[in-house]
Short mmCIF file of C-alpha atoms in Angstrom, two decimals:
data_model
loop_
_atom_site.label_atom_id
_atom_site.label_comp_id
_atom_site.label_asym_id
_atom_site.label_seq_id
_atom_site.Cartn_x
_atom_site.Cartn_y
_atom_site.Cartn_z
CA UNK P 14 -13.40 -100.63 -36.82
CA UNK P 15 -16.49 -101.69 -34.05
CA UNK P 16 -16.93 -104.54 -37.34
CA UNK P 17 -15.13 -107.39 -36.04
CA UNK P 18 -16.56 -107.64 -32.39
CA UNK P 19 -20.00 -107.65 -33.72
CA UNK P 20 -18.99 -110.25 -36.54
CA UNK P 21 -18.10 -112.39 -33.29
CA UNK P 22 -20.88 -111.80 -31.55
CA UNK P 23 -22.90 -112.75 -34.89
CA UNK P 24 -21.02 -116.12 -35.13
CA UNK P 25 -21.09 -116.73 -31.39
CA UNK P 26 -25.00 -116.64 -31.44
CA UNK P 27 -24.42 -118.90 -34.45
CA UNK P 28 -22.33 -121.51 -32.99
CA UNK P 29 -24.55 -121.37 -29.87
CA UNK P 30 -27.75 -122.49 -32.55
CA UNK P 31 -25.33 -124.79 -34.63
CA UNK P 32 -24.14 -126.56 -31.06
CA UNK P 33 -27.97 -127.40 -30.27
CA UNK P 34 -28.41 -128.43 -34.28
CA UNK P 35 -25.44 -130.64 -33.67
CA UNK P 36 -26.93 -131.78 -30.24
CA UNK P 37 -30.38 -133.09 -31.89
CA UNK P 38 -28.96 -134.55 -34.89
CA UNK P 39 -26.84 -136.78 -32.38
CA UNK P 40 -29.84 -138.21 -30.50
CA UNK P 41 -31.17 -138.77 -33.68
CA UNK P 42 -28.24 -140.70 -35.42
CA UNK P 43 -28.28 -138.65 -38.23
CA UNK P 44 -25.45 -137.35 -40.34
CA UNK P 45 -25.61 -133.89 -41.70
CA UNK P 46 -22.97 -133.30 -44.22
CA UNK P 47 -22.45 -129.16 -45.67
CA UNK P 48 -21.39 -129.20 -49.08
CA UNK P 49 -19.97 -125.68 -50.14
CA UNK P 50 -18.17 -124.88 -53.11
CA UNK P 51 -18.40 -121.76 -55.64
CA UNK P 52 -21.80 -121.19 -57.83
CA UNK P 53 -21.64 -123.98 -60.29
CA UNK P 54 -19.26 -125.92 -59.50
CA UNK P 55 -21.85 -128.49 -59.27
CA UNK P 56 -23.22 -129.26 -56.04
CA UNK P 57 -26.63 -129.72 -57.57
CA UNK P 58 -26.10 -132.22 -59.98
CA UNK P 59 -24.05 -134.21 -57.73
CA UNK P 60 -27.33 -134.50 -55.23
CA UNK P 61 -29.13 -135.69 -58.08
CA UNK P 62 -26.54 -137.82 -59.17
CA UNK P 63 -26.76 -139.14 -55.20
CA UNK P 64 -30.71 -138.98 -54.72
CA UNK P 65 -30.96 -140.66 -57.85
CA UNK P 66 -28.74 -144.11 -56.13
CA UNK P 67 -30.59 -144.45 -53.42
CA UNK P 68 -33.80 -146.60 -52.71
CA UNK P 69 -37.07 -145.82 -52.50
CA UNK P 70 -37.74 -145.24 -48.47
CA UNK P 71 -33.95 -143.89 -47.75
CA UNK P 72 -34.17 -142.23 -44.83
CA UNK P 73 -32.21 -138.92 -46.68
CA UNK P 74 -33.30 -135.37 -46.58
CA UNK P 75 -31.64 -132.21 -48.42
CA UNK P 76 -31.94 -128.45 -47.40
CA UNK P 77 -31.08 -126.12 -50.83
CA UNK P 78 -29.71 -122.62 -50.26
CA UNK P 79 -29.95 -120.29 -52.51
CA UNK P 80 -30.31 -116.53 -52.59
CA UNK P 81 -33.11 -116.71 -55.00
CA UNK P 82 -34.94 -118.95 -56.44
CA UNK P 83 -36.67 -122.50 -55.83
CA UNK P 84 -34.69 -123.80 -58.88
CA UNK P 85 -32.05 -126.22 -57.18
CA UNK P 86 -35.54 -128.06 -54.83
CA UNK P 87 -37.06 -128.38 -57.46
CA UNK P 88 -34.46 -130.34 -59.77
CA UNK P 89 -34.38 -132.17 -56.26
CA UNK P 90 -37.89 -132.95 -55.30
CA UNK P 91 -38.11 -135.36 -58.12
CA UNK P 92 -36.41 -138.24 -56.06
CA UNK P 93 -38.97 -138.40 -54.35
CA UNK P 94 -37.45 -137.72 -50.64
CA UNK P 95 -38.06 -134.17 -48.33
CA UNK P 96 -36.18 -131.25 -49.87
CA UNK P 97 -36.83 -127.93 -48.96
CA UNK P 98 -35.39 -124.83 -50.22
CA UNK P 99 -34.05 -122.26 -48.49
CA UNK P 100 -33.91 -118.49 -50.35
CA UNK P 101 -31.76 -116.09 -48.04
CA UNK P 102 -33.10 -113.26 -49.85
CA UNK P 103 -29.49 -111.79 -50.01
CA UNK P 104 -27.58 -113.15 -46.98
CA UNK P 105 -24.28 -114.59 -48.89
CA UNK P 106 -24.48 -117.88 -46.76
CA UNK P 107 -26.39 -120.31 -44.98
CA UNK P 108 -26.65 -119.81 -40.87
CA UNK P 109 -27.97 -122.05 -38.32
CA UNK P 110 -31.04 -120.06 -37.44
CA UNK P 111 -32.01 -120.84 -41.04
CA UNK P 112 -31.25 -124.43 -40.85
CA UNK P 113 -33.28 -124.81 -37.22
CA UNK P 114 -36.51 -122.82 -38.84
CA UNK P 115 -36.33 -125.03 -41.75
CA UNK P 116 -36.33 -127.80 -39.82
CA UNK P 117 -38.90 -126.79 -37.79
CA UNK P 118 -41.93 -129.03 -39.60
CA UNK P 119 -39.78 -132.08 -40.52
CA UNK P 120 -39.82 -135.42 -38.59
CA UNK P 121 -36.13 -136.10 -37.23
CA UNK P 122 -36.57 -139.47 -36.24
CA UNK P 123 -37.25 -140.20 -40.40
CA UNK P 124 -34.12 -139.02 -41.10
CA UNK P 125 -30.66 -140.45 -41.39
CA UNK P 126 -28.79 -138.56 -43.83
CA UNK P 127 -29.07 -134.54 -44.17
CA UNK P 128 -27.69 -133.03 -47.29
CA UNK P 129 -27.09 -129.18 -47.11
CA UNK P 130 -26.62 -127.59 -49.97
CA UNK P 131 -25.28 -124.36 -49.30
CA UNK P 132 -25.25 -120.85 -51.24
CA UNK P 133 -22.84 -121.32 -54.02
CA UNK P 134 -19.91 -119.09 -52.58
CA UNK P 135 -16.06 -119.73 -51.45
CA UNK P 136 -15.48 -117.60 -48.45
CA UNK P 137 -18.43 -117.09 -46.26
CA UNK P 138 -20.02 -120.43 -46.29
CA UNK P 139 -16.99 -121.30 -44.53
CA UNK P 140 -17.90 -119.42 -41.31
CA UNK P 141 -20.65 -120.83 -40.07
CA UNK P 142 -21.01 -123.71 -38.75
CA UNK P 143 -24.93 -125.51 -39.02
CA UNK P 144 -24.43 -128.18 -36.95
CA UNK P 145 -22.80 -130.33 -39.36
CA UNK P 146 -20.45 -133.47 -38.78
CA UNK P 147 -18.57 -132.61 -41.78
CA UNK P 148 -18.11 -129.92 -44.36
CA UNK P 149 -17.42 -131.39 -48.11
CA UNK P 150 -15.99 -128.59 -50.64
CA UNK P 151 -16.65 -129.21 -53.80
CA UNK P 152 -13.84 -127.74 -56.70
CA UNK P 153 -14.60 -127.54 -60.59
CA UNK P 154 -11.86 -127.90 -62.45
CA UNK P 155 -13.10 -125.45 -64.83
CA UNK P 156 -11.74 -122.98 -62.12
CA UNK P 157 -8.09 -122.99 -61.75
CA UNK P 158 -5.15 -125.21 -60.16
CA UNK P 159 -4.80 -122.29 -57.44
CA UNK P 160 -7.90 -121.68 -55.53
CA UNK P 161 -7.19 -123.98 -52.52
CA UNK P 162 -4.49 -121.42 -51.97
CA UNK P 163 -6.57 -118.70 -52.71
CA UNK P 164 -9.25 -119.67 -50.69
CA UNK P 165 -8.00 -121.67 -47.90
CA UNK P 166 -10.28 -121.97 -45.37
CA UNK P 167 -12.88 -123.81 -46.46
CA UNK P 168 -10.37 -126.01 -47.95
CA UNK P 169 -9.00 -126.24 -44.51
CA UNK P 170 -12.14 -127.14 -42.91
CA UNK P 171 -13.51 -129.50 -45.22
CA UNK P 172 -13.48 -133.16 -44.64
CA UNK P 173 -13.84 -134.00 -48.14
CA UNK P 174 -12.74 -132.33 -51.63
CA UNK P 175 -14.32 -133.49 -53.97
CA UNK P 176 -12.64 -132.20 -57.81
CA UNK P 177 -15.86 -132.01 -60.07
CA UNK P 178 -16.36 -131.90 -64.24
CA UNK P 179 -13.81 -133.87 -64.81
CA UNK P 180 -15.30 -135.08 -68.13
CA UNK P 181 -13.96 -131.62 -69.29
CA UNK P 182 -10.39 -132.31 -69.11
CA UNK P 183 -9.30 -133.16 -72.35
CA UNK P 184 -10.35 -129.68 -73.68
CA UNK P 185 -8.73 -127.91 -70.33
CA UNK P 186 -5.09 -126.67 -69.60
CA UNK P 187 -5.49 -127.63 -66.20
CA UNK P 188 -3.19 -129.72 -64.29
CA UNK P 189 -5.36 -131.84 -61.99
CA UNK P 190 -2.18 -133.05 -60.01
CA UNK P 191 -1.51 -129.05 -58.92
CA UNK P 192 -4.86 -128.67 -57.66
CA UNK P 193 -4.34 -131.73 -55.46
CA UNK P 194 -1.27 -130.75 -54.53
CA UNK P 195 -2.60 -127.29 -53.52
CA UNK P 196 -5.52 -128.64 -51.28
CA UNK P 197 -2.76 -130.72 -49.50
CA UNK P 198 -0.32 -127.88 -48.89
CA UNK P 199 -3.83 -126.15 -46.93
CA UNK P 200 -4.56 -129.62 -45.38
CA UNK P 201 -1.79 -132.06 -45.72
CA UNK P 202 -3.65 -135.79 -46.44
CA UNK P 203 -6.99 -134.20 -47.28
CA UNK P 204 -9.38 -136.87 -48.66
CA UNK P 205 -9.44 -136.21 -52.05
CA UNK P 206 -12.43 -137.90 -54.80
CA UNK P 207 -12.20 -136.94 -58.47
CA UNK P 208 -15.64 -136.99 -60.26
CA UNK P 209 -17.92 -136.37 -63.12
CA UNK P 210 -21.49 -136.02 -63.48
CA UNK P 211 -21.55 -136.83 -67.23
CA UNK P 212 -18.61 -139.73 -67.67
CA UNK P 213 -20.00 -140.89 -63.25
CA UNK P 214 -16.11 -140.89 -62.91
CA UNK P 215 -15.49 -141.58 -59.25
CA UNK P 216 -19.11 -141.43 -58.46
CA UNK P 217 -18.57 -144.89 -56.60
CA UNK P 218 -16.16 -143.20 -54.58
CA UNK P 219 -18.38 -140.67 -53.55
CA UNK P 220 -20.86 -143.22 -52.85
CA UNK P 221 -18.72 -145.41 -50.51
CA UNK P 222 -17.82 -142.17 -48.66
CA UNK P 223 -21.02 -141.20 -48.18
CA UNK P 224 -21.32 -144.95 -47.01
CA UNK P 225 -18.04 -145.05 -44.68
CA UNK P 226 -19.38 -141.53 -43.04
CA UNK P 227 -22.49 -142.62 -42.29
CA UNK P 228 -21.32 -145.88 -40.38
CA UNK P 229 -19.27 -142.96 -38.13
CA UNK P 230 -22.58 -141.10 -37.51
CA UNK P 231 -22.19 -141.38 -34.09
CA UNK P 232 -18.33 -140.74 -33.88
CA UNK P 233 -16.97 -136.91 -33.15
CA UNK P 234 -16.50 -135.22 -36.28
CA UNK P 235 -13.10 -135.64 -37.91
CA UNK P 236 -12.81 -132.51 -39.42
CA UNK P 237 -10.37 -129.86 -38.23
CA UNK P 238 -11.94 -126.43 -37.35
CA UNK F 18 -30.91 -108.04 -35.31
CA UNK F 19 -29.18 -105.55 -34.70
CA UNK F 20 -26.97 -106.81 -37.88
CA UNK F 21 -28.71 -104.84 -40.11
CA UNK F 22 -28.11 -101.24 -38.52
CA UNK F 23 -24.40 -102.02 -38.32
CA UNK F 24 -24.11 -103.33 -42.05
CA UNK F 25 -25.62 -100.33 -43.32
CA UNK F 26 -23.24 -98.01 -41.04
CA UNK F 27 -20.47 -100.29 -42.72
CA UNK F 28 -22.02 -99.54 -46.36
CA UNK F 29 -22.33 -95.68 -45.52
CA UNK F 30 -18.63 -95.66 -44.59
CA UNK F 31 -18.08 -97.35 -47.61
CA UNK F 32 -19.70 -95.23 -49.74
CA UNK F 33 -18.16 -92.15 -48.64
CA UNK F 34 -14.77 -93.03 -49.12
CA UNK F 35 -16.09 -94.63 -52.93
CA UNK F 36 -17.66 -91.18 -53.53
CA UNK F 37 -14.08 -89.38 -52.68
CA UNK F 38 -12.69 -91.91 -54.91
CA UNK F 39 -14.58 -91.01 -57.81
CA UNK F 40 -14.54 -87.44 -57.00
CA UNK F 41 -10.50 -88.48 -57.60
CA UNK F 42 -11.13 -90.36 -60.84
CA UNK F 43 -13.07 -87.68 -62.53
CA UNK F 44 -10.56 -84.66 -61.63
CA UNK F 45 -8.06 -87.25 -63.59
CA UNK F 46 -10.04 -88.28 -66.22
CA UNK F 47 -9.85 -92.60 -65.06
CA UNK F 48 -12.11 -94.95 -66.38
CA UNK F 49 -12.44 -97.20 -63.27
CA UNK F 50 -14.33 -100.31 -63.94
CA UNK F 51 -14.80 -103.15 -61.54
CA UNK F 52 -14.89 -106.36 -62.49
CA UNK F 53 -17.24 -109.40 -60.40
CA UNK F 54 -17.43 -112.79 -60.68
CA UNK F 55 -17.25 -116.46 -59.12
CA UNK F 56 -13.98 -117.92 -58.58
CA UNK F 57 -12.55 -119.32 -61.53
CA UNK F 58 -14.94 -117.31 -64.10
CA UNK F 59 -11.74 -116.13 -65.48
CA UNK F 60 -11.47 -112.33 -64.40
CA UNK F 61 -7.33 -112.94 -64.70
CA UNK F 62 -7.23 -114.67 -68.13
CA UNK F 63 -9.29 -111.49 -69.72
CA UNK F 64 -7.05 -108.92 -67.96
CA UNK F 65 -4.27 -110.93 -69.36
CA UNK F 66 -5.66 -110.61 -73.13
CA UNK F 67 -6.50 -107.09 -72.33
CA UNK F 68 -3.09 -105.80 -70.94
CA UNK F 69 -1.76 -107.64 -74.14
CA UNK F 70 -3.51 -106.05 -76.54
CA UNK F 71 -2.32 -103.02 -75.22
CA UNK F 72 0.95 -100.67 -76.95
CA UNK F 73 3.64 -99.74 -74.41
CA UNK F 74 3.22 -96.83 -72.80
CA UNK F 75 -0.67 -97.78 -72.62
CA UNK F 76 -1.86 -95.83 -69.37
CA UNK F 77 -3.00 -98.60 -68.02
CA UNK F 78 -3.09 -99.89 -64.24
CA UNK F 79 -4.94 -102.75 -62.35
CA UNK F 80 -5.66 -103.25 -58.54
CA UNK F 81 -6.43 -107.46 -58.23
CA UNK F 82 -8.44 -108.66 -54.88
CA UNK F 83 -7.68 -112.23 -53.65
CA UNK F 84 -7.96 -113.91 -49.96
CA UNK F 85 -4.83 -114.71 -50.36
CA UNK F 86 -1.78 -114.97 -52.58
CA UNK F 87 0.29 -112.70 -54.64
CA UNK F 88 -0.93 -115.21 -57.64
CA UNK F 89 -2.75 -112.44 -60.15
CA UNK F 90 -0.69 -109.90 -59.73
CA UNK F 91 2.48 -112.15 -60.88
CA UNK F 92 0.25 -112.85 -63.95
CA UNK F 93 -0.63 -109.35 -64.51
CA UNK F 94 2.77 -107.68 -63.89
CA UNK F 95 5.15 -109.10 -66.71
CA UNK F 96 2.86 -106.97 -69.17
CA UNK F 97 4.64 -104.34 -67.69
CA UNK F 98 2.00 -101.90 -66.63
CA UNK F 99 1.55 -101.03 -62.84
CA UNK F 100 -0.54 -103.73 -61.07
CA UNK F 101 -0.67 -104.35 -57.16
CA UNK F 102 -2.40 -107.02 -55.62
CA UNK F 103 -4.81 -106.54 -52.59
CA UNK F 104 -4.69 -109.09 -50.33
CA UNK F 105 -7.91 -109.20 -47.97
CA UNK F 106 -6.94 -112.21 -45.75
CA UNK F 107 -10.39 -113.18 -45.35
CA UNK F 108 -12.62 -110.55 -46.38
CA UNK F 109 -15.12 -111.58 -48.83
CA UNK F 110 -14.82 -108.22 -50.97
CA UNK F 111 -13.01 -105.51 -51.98
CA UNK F 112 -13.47 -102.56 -50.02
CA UNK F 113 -13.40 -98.50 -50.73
CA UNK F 114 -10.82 -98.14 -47.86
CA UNK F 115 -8.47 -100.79 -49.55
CA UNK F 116 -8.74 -99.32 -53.09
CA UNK F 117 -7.54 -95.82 -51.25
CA UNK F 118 -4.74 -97.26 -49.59
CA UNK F 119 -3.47 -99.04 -52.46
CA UNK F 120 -3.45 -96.10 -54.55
CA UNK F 121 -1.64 -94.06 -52.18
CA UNK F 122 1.49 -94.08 -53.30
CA UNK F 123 0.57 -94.40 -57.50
CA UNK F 124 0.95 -91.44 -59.44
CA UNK F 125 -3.15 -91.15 -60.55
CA UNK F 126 -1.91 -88.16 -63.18
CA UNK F 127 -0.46 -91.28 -65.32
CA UNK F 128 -3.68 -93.52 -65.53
CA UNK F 129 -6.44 -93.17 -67.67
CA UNK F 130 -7.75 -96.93 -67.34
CA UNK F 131 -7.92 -98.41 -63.88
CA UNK F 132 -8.86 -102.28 -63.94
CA UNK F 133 -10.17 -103.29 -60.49
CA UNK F 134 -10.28 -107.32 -60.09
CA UNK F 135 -12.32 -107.85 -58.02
CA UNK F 136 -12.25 -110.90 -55.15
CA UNK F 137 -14.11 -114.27 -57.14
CA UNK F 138 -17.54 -113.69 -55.04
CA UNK F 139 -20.55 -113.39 -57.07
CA UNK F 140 -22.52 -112.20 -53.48
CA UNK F 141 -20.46 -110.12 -51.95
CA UNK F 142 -18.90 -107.13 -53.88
CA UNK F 143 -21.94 -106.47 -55.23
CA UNK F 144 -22.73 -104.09 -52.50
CA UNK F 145 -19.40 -102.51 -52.39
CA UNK F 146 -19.02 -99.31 -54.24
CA UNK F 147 -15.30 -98.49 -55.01
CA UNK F 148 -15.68 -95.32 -56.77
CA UNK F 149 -16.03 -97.14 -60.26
CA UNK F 150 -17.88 -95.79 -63.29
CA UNK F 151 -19.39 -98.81 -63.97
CA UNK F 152 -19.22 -102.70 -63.09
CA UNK F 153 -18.77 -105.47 -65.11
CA UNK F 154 -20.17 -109.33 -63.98
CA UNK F 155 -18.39 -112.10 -65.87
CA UNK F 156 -19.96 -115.22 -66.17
CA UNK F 157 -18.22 -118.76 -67.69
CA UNK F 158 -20.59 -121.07 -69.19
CA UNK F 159 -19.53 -123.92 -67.21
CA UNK F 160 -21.45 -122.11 -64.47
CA UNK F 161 -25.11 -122.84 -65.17
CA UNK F 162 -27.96 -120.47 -67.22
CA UNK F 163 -29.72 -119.81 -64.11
CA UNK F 164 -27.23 -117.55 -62.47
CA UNK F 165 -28.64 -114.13 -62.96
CA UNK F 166 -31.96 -115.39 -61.40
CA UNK F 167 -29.73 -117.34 -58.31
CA UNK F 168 -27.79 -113.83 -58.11
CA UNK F 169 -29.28 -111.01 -59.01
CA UNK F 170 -27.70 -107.91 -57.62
CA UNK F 171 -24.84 -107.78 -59.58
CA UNK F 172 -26.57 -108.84 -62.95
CA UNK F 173 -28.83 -105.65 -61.69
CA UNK F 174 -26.00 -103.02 -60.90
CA UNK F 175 -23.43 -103.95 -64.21
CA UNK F 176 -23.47 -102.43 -67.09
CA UNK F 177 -21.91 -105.16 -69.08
CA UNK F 178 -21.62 -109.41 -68.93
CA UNK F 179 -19.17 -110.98 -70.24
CA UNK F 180 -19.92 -114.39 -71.13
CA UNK F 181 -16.28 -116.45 -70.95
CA UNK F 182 -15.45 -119.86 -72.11
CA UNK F 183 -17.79 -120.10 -74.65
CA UNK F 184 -14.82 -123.01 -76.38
CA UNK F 185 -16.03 -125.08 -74.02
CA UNK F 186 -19.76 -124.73 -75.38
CA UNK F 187 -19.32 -128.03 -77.70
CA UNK F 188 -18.35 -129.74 -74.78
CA UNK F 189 -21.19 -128.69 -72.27
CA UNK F 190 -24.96 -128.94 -71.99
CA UNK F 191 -25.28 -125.52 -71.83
CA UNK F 192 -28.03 -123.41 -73.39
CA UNK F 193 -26.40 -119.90 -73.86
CA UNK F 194 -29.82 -118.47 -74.76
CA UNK F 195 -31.39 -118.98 -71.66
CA UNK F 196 -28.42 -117.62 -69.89
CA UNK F 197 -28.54 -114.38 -71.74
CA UNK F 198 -32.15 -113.89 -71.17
CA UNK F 199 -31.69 -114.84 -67.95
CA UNK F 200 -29.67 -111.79 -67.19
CA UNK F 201 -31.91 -109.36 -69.31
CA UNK F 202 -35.14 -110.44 -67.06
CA UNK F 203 -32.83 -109.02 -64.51
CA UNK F 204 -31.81 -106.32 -66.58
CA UNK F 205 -33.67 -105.49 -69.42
CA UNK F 206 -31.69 -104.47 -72.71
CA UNK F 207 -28.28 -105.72 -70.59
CA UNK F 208 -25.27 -105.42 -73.27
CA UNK F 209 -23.97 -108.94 -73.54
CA UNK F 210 -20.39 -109.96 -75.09
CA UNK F 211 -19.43 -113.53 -74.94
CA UNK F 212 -15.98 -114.39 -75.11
CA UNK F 213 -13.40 -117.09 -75.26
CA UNK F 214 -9.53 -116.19 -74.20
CA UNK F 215 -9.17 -120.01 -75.68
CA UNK F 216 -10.24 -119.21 -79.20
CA UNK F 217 -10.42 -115.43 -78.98
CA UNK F 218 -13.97 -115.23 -79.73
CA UNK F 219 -15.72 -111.87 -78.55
CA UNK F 220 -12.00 -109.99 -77.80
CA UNK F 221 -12.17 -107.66 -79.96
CA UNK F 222 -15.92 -106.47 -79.10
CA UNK F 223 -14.38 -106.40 -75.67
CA UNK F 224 -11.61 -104.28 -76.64
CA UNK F 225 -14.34 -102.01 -78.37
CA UNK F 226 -16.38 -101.97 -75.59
CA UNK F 227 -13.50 -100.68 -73.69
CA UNK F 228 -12.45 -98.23 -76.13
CA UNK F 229 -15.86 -96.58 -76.55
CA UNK F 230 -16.44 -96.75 -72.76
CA UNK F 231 -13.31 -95.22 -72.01
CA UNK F 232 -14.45 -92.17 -74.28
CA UNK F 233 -17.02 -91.01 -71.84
CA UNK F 234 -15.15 -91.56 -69.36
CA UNK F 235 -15.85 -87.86 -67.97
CA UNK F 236 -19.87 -88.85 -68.20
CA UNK F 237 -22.07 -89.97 -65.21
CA UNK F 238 -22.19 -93.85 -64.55
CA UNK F 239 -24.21 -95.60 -66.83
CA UNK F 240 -24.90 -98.26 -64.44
CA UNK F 241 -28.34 -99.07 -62.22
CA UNK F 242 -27.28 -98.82 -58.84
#
């Protein structure tokens, strides 16, 4: 199989674009987050839900991946802050060459926060890097107690997991305590937020994360890799 | 790039070995279907109800694709059928080499119905042929309407959705219209079935599905490719 040295040479070039990224968004303070999780698990509506707390003149920005469509910036634009959309065309994850050209027009030095939103997608999201200080996975629990362990390394390389839908528990067999256990047997004292869109359960939390992180702009990024 | 090249020398591999395969599954008379979805769409819960409603002695078997763990296959096996579990540590996808080798050593005189599961990636194993007659997309309403038009290769190349968790319908804001003609603007006359493993809804026009489809089993694909 020639596959694998090429697939290293792919993510080399990659990390080499993603180290710059990182390098720029450093000099200007600002903390890009990479939120991954599988389609609909609910990535969008939590940037809404997040866009939607902020103040007029908050110095956030979001980049949208999708493989089609301009759906997910559009239900974004309507904050009112830069969101731009990013359709791969087919390409099953976001890259940094993507991230760097969509950057390419937008003033740095008015942004604090970057939001990626990345193609909705468990496994390859989680091998590239886009210059981010931290990745945040988000988990439905619509989707099953086991997928940490079925998908571990996103779940390993994640700062943040944040359990989503939670409103839909009562009419779930789902055991929320199993999931959490199974993130923590991939990453033992992963951070851990519980949340729903429609009850705002743990939407604070989110919020004061967000909050916390920011304050740590600066700081290396905690994540393991 | 020279990505592209290489991915389609990958594909061409690929397809070989899927055309051998389904040179195999026509000298046997197998129905081989393939079934795609996100994570957590429930792909395991239907081949659960399926291997159920099926008499001893059913010629049954299922291959099941995960990252990792054994998880599926310990569902799948106590309906006493054969099932093995393909573990891709990593890989995004099942592949036509991995469907070979994990044949090797079954009898394929003793199957009529093979049941591929596929790895929960709606991106992915869409461009993976593994010899199958046709593929089927599954898609749980907790997911979102607008996921034929976010993902439309594998809306294009099924032959059948399955629409799963429709229990949960009462408890979402979910308009299972707009999904539906979602996927026929993708694929125009698409045969729909939506199901719930909760309350059973849809089963049995799954099972019929299954039992008419595995009548022309000998016929060409069906299926858009």
């Amino acid at each position: 199989m020639e596959r694998v040295p090429l697939e290293r040479k792919v993510l080399n070039e990659n990390g080499r674009i993603a180290a710059g990224l990182r390098a720029r968004f450093a000099d200007h303070n600002i903390l890009c987050l990479n939120l991954i999780s599988s389609p609909g698990s609910g990535k969008t509506t939590l940037l809404e839900r997040t866009l939607a707390s902020f103040p007029p003149g908050e110095r956030v920005a979001v980049l949208t991946g999708d493989i089609q469509t301009e759906n997910d910036a559009m239900r974004l634009a309507r904050f009112g802050f830069p969101v731009k959309q990013i359709t791969t065309g087919g390409t099953c994850h976001l890259d940094a060459r993507m991230i760097k050209r969509a950057l390419a027009d937008w003033r740095l030095e008015e942004i604090d926060l970057l939001l990626i939103e990345n193609v909705g997608n468990l496994v390859c999201p989680s091998s590239y890097d886009l210059g981010e200080a931290a990745k945040v996975v988000l988990l439905s629990v619509t989707e099953g107690e086991d997928k940490p362990l079925k998908y571990p390394s996103i779940f390993f390389k994640s700062e943040l997991l944040v359990l989503t839908k939670t409103d839909l528990l009562p009419h779930l067999q789902y055991d929320i305590r199993a999931a959490e256990e199974n993130a923590r047997r991939i990453q033992g004292g992963m951070r851990i937020i519980r949340t729903s869109c429609v009850s705002r359960e743990g939407l604070q939390d989110w919020f004061s994360w967000l909050d916390e992180r920011r304050r740590i702009v600066g700081a290396p990024p905690v994540a393991a890799c």
